[in-house]
Coordinates of C-alpha atoms in Angstrom, one line a residue:
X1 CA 1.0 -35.6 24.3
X2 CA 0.3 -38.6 26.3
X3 CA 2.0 -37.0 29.5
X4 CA -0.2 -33.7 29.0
X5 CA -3.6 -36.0 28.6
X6 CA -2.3 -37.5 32.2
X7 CA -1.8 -34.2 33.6
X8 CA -5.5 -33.0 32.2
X9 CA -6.9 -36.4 33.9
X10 CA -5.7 -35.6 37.3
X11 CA -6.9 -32.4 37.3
X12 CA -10.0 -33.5 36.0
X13 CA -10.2 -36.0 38.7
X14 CA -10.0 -32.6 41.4
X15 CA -12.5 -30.9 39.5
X16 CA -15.2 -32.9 39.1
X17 CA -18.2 -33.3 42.2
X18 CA -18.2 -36.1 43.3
X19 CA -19.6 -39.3 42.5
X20 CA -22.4 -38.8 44.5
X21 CA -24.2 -36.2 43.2
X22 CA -23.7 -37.2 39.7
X23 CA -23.7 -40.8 38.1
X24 CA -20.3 -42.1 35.9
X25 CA -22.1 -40.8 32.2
X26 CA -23.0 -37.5 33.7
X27 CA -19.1 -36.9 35.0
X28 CA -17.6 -38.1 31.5
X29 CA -19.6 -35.9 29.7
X30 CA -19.1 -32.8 31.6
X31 CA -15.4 -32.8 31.5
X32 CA -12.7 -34.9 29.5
X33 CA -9.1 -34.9 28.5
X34 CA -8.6 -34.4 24.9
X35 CA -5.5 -34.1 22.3
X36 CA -4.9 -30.2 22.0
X37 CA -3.3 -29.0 18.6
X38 CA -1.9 -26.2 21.6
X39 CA 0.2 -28.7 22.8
X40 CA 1.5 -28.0 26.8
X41 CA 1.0 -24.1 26.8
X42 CA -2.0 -22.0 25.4
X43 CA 0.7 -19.4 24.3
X44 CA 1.6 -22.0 21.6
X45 CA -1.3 -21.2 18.9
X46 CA -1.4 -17.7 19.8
X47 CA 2.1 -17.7 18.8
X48 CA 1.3 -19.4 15.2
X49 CA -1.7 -16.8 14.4
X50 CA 1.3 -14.1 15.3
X51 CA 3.3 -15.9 12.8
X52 CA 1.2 -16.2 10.1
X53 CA 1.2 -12.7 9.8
X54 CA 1.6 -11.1 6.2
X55 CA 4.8 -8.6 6.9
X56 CA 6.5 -6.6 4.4
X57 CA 10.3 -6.8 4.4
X58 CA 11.2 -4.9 1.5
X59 CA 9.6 -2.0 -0.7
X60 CA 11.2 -0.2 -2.8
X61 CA 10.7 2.1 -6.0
X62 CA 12.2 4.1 -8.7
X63 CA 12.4 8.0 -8.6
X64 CA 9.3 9.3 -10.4
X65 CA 10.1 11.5 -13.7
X66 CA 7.7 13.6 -15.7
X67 CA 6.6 11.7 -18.2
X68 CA 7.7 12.9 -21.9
X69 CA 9.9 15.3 -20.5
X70 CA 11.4 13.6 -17.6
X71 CA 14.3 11.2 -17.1
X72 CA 12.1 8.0 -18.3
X73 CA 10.7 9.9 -21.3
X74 CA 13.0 7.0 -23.4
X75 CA 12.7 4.2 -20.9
X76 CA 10.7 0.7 -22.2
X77 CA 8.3 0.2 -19.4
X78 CA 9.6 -3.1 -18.5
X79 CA 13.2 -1.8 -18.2
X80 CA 11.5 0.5 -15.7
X81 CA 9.9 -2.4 -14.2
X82 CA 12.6 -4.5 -13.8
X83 CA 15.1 -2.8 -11.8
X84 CA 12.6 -2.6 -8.4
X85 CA 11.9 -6.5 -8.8
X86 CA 15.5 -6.8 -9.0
X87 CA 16.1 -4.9 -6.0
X88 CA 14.1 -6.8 -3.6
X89 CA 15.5 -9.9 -3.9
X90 CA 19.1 -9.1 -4.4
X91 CA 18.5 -6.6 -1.0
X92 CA 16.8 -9.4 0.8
X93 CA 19.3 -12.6 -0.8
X94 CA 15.8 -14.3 -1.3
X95 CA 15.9 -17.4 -3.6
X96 CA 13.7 -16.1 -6.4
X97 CA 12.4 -19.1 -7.0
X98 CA 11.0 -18.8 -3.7
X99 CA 8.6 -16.2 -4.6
X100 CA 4.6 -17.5 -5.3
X101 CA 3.6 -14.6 -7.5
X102 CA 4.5 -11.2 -9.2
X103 CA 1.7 -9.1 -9.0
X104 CA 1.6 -5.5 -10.7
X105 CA -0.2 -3.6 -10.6
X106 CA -0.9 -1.0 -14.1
X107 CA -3.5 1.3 -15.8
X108 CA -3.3 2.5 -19.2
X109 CA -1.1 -0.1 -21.1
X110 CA -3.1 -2.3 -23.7
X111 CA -3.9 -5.4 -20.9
X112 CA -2.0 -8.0 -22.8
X113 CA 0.5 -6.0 -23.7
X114 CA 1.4 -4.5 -20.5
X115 CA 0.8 -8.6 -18.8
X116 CA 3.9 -9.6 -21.4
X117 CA 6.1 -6.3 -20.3
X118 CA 5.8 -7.6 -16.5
X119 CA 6.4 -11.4 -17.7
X120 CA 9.2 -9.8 -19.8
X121 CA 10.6 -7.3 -16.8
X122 CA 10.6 -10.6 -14.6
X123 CA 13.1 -12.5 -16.5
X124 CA 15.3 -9.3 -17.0
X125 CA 15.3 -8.9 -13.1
X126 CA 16.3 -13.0 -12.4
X127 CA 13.0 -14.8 -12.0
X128 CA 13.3 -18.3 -13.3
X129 CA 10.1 -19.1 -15.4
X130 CA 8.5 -20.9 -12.8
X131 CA 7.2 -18.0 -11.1
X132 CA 3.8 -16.4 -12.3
X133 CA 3.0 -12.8 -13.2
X134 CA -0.3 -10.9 -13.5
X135 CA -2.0 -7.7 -13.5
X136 CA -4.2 -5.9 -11.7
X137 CA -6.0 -2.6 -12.7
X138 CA -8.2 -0.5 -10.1
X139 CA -6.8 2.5 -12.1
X140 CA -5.6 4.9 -9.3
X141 CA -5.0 2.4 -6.6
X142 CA -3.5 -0.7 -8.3
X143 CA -0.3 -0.7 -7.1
X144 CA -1.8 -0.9 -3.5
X145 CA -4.3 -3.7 -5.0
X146 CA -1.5 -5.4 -5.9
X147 CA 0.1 -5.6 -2.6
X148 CA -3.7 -6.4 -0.9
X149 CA -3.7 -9.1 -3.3
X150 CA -0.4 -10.6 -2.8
X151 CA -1.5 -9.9 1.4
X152 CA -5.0 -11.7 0.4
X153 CA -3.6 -15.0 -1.2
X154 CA -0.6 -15.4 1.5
X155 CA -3.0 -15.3 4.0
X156 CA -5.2 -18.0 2.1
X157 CA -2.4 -20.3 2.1
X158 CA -1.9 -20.3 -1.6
X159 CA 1.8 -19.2 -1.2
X160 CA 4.1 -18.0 1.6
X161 CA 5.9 -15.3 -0.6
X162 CA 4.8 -12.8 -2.9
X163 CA 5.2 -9.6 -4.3
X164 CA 3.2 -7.0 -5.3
X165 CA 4.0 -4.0 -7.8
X166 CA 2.7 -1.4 -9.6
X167 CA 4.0 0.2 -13.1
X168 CA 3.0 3.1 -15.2
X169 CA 4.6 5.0 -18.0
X170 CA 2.9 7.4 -18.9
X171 CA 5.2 8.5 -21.7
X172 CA 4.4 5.3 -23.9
X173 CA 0.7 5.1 -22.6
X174 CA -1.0 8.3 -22.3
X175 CA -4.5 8.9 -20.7
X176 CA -6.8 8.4 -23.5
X177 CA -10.5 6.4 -24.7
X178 CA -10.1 4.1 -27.0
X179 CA -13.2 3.3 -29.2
X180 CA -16.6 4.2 -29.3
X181 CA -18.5 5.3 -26.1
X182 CA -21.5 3.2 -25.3
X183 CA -24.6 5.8 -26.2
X184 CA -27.0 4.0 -23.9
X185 CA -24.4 6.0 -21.0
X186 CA -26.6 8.9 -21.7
X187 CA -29.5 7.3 -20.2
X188 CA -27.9 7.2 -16.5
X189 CA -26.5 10.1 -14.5
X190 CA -23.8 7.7 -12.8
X191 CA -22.4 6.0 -15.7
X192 CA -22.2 8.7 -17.3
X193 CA -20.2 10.8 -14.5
X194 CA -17.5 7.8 -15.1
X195 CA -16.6 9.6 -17.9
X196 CA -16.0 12.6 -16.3
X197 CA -12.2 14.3 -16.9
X198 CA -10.8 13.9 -13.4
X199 CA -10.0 17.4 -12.9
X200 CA -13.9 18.0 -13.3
X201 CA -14.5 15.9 -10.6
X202 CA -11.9 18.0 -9.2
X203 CA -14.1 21.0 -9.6
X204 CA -17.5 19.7 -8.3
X205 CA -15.8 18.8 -5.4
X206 CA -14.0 21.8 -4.7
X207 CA -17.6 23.7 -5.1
X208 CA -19.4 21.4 -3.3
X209 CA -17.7 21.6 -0.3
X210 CA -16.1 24.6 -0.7
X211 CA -12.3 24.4 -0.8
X212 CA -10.6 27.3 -1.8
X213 CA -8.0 28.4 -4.5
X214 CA -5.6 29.3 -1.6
X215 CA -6.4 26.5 0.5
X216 CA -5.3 24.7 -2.9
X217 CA -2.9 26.4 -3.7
X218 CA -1.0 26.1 0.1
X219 CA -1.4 22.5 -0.2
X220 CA 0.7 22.5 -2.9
X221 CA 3.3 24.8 -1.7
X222 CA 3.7 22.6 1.2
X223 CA 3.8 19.2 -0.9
X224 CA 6.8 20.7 -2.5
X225 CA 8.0 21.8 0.5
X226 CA 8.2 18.8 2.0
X227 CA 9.5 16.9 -0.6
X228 CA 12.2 19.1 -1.3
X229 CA 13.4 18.9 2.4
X230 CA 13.1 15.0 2.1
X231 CA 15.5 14.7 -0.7
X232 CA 18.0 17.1 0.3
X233 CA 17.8 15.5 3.5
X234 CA 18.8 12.3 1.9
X235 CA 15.2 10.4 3.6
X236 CA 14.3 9.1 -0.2
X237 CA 17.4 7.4 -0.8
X238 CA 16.1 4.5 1.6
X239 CA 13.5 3.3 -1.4
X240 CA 14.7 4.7 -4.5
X241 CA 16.3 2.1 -6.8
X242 CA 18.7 3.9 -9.3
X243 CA 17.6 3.2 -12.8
X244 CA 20.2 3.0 -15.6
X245 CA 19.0 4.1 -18.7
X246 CA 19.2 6.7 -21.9
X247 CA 17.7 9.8 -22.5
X248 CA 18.0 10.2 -26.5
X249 CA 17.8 14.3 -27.7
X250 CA 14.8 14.8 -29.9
X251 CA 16.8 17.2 -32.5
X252 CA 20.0 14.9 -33.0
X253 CA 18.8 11.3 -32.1
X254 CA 21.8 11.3 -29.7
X255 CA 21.8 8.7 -26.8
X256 CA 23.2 9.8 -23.8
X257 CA 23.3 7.1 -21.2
X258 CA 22.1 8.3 -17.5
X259 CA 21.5 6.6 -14.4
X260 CA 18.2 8.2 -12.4
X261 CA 17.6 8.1 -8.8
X262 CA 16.0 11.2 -8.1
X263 CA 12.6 12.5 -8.6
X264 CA 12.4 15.5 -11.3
X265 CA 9.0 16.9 -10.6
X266 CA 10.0 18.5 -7.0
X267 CA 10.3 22.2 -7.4
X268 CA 11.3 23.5 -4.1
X269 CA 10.9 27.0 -4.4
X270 CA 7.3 27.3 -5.5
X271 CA 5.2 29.7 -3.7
X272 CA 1.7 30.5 -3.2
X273 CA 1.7 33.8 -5.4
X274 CA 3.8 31.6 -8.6
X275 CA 0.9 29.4 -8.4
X276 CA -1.8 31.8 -8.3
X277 CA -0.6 33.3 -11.6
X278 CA -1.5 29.7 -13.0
X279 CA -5.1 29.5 -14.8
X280 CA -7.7 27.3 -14.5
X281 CA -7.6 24.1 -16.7
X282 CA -10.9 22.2 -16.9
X283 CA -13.2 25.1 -16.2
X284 CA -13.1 28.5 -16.9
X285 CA -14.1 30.3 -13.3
X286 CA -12.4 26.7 -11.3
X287 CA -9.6 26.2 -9.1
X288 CA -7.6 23.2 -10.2
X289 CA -4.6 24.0 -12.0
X290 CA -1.5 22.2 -13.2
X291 CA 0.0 23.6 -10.1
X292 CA -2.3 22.0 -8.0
X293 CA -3.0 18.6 -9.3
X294 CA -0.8 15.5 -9.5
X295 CA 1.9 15.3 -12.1
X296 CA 1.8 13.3 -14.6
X297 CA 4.4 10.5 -14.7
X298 CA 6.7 7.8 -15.5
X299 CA 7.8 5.0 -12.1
X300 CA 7.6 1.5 -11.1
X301 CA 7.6 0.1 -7.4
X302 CA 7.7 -3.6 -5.9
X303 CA 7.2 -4.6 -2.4
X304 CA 8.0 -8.0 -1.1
X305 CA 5.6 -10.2 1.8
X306 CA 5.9 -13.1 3.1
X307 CA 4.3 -14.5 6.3
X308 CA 6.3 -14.1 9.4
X309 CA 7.5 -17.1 10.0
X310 CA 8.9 -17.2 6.8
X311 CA 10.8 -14.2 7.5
X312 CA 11.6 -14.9 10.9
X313 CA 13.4 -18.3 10.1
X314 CA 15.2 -16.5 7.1
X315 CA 16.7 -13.6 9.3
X316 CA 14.9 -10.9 7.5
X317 CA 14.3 -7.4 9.2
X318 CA 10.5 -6.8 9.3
X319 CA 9.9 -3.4 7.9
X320 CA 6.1 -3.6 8.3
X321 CA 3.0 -5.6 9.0
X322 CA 0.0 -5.8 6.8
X323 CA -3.5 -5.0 8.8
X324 CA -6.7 -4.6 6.8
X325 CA -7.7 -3.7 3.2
X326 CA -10.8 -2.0 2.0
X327 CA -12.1 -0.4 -0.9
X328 CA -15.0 1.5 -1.2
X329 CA -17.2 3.0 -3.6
X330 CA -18.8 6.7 -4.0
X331 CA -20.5 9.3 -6.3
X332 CA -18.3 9.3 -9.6
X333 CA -18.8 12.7 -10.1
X334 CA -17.1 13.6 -6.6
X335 CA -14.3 10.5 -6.7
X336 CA -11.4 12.5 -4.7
X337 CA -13.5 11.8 -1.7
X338 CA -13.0 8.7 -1.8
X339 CA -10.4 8.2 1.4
X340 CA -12.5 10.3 3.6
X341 CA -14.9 7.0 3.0
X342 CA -12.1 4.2 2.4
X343 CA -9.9 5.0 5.3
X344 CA -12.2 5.1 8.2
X345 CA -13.5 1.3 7.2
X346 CA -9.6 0.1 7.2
X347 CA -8.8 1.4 10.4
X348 CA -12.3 0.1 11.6
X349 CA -11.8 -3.0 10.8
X350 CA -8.1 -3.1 12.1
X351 CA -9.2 -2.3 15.5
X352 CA -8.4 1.1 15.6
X353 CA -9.6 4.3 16.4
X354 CA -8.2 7.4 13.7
X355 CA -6.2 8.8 16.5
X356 CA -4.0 5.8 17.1
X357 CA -2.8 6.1 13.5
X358 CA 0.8 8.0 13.5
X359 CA 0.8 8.5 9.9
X360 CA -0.8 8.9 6.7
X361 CA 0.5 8.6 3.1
X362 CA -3.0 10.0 0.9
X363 CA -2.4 10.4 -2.9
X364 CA -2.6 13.9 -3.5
X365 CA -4.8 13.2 -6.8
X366 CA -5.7 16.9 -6.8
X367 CA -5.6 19.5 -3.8
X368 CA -9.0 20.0 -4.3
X369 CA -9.4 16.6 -2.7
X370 CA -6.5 16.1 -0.3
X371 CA -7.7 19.6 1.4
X372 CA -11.4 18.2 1.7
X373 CA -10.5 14.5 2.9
X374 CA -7.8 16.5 5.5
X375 CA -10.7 18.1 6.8
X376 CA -13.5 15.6 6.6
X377 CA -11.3 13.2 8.8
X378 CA -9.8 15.9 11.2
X379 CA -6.5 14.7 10.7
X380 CA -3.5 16.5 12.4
X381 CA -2.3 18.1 9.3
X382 CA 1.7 16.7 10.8
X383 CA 0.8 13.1 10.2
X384 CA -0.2 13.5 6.6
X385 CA 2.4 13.2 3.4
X386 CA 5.1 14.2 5.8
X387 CA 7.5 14.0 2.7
X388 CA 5.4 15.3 0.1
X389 CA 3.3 14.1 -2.3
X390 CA 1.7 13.5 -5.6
X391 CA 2.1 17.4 -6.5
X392 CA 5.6 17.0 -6.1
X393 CA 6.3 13.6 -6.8
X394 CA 4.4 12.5 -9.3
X395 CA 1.5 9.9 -9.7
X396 CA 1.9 7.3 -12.0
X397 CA -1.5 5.5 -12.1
X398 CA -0.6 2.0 -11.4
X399 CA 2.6 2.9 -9.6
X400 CA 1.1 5.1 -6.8
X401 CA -0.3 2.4 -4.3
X402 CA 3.4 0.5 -4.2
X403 CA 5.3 4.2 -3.9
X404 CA 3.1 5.1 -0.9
X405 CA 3.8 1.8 0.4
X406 CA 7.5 2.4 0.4
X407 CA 7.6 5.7 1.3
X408 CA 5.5 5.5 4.5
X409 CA 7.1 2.0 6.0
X410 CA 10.3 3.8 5.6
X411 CA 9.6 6.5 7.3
X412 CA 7.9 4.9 10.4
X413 CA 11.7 2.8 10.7
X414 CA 13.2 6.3 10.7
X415 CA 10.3 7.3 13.7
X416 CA 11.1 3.8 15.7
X417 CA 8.7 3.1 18.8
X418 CA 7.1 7.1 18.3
X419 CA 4.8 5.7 14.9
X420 CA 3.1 2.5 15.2
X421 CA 0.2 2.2 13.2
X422 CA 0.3 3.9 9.5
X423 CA -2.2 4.2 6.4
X424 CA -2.1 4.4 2.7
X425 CA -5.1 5.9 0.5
X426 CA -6.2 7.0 -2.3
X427 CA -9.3 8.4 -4.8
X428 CA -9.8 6.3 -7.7
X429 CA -11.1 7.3 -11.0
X430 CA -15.0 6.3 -12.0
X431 CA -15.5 6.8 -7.5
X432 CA -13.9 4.9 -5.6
X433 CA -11.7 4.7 -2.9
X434 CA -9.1 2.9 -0.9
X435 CA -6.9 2.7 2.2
X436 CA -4.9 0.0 4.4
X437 CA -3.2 -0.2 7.4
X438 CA 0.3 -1.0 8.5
X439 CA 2.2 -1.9 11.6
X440 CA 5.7 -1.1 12.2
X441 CA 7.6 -4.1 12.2
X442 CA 10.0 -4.3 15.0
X443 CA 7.2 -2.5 17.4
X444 CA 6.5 -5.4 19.1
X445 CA 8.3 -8.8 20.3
X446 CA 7.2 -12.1 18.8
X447 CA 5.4 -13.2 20.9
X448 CA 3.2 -9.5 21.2
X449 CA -0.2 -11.4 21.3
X450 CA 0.5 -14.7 23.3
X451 CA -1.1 -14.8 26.2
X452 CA 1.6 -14.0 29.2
X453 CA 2.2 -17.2 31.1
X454 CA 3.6 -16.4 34.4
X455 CA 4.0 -19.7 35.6
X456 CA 4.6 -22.8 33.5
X457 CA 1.8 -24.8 34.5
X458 CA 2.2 -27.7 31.8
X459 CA -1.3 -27.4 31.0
X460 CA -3.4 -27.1 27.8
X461 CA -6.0 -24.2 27.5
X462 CA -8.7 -27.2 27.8
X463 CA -7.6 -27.9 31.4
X464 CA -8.1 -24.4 32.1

């Protein structure tokens, strides 16, 4: 350091006028040599905000079954659970131990109940007692609060390694009010819409902004489309952790030990005319149908983050690169809108412009409200869901945010240098919505955002 000081001090000595003009105080005050935490080159810091970036380098998930009917129907949750927390570690040969906090994201368990499962699934997957678990519940998009969480708190120093999951079974906790409902909700229009069955809010906004049965309909057909192609073509198997487990048969109480690694809600051969023989189910003359809305279901997911450094002095691949996080809230009785709001502010405040994302992964809640945020946003219908989604795969509430995670950092390795930036979003239940943004991992070198020193000129940026 005392070499680079000497260096500033000659230069100093060129730059200043000369004594003449100014007296001894005025020149010492103007310019001085000082310690710099950048050390010889100004590419140095740069270089350390590039490696405290939050980077994913796992994400994984089980197949998503149909809950009471499906391939989890007799699966505990935290057996579900457990697997995907596994996975990451053994996948990555990270020290468990290592690892600052589980977080998990999870809707409709009892909350203390569901916070022992995930304490309980953590010590059936390896995690030594010494790392912490909690939940995290913004209904629809927990599983990607989770991760933002995990994201947030690396960022803020509190840890260098987290990871953030999302579980749902929707077999053992079905959507349902418990209690009594607050009468004084009677009194305001908005607290009251919070209470609104989802596919109602379906409805309104299918009639407000007039998307069609059709349009609806052909959303659906294409989201089992895709996801059909996707699993024959073998493109799922990337972050789909088999789960071993039992299905027992109602009648006989039979066990029948299984192991499941494929999602059971994809029905590749549905058409637009089998789905427009499908009634309405939450209002008479509507459009929403259990053709066109999400499935119901049974899943867990985990995703593992760490800050770059971390990952770069362990070897790990880089699968992906956390940007920006935002959540957003609008009219309860109209949630589904909600990523035509949430995703414009997380690409804002990434930087970016719509057009420079490659790829979108948007929970398709209902169709009602994929086909309205599609067209809201003008997105290029070929960068959205490219694999299918909710329709066909299934949304399990507290699961969705981690699936979407894994299912779209996956698919930008597959795309390499073509898919840069990508986004995950979502509608969530009582109106709200959210989105973030990703970066490919391996799109850029290490040193992407240092500034390019062509000559090494010894100096610190103060000399400059």
């Amino acid at each position: 350091m005392e070499k680079a000081i000497n260096r500033q001090q000659v230069l100093l000595q060129h730059l200043n006028p000369s004594a003449s003009s100014f007296s001894s105080h005025q020149n010492n005050s103007a310019l001085s040599a000082s310690a710099c935490l950048a050390g010889d080159s100004a590419a140095y810091q740069r270089t350390n905000v590039f490696g405290d970036d939050v980077v994913i380098v796992a994400a994984y998930r089980t197949a998503l079954c149909k809950s009471k009917r499906g391939g989890f129907k007799d699966t505990y949750p935290d057996d579900l659970l457990a697997p995907v927390l596994r996975a990451v570690i053994e996948k990555t040969h990270l020290n468990p131990s290592e690892v600052g906090d589980i977080v998990v994201g999870t809707v409709l368990a009892p909350g203390s109940q569901r916070a022992s499962e995930c304490r309980m699934a953590a010590f059936y997957a390896g995690f030594p007692e010494t790392v912490p678990v909690r939940t995290v519940n913004r209904q629809c998009s927990s599983g990607l609060q989770a991760v933002a969480d995990v994201a947030a708190a690396i960022k803020a120093g509190f840890y260098e390694i987290g990871i953030g999951a999302g579980l749902e079974s929707m077999t053992t906790n079905p959507m349902a009010w418990e209690g009594s409902v607050n009468p004084r909700v009677k009194q305001m229009e908005q607290a009251q819409n919070c209470l609104l069955p989802m596919g109602i809010t379906s409805e309104n906004v299918a009639h407000r902004f007039g998307v069609t049965r059709q349009e609806q309909d052909q959303a659906a057909v294409e989201s089992h489309r895709k996801a059909a192609a996707a699993t024959a073509s073998g493109k799922f198997k990337d972050e789909i952790v088999p789960v071993a487990t039992k299905i027992v048969d109602p009648k006989t109480g039979d066990e029948k030990p299984v192991t499941i690694s494929v999602d059971d809600g994809i029905r590749a051969n549905t058409s637009v005319s089998d789905l427009g023989k499908l009634k309405p189910v939450f209002k008479k003359n509507g459009t929403t149908t259990a053709g066109n809305s999400s499935q119901v279901s049974d899943g867990a997911g985990a995703v593992l983050l760490m800050k770059r450094s971390v990952a770069m002095r362990k070897g790990l691949p880089i699968l992906g690169v956390f940007r920006t996080f935002a959540a957003v809230g609008v009219d309860p009785a109209i949630m589904g809108v909600g990523p035509a709001v949430a995703i414009p502010a997380a690409v804002k405040s990434a930087g970016l412009e719509l057009d420079d994302v490659d790829l979108f992964e948007i929970n398709e809640a209902f169709a009602s409200q994929f086909v309205y945020c599609q067209k809201k946003l003008e997105l290029d219908p070929q960068k959205i869901n490219v694999n299918g989604g909710a329709m066909a795969i299934g949304h399990p509430l507290g699961v969705t945010g981690a699936r979407c995670v894994a299912t779209l950092l996956h698919e930008m390795k597959r795309r390499g240098k073509d898919c840069r930036f990508g986004v995950v979003s979502m509608c969530i239940g009582t109106g709200m919505g959210a989105a973030a943004v990703f970066e490919r991992g391996d799109c850029v070198d290490e040193l992407c955002n240092a500034r390019k020193v062509e000559t090494n000129s010894l100096l610190s940026k103060d000399a400059r």
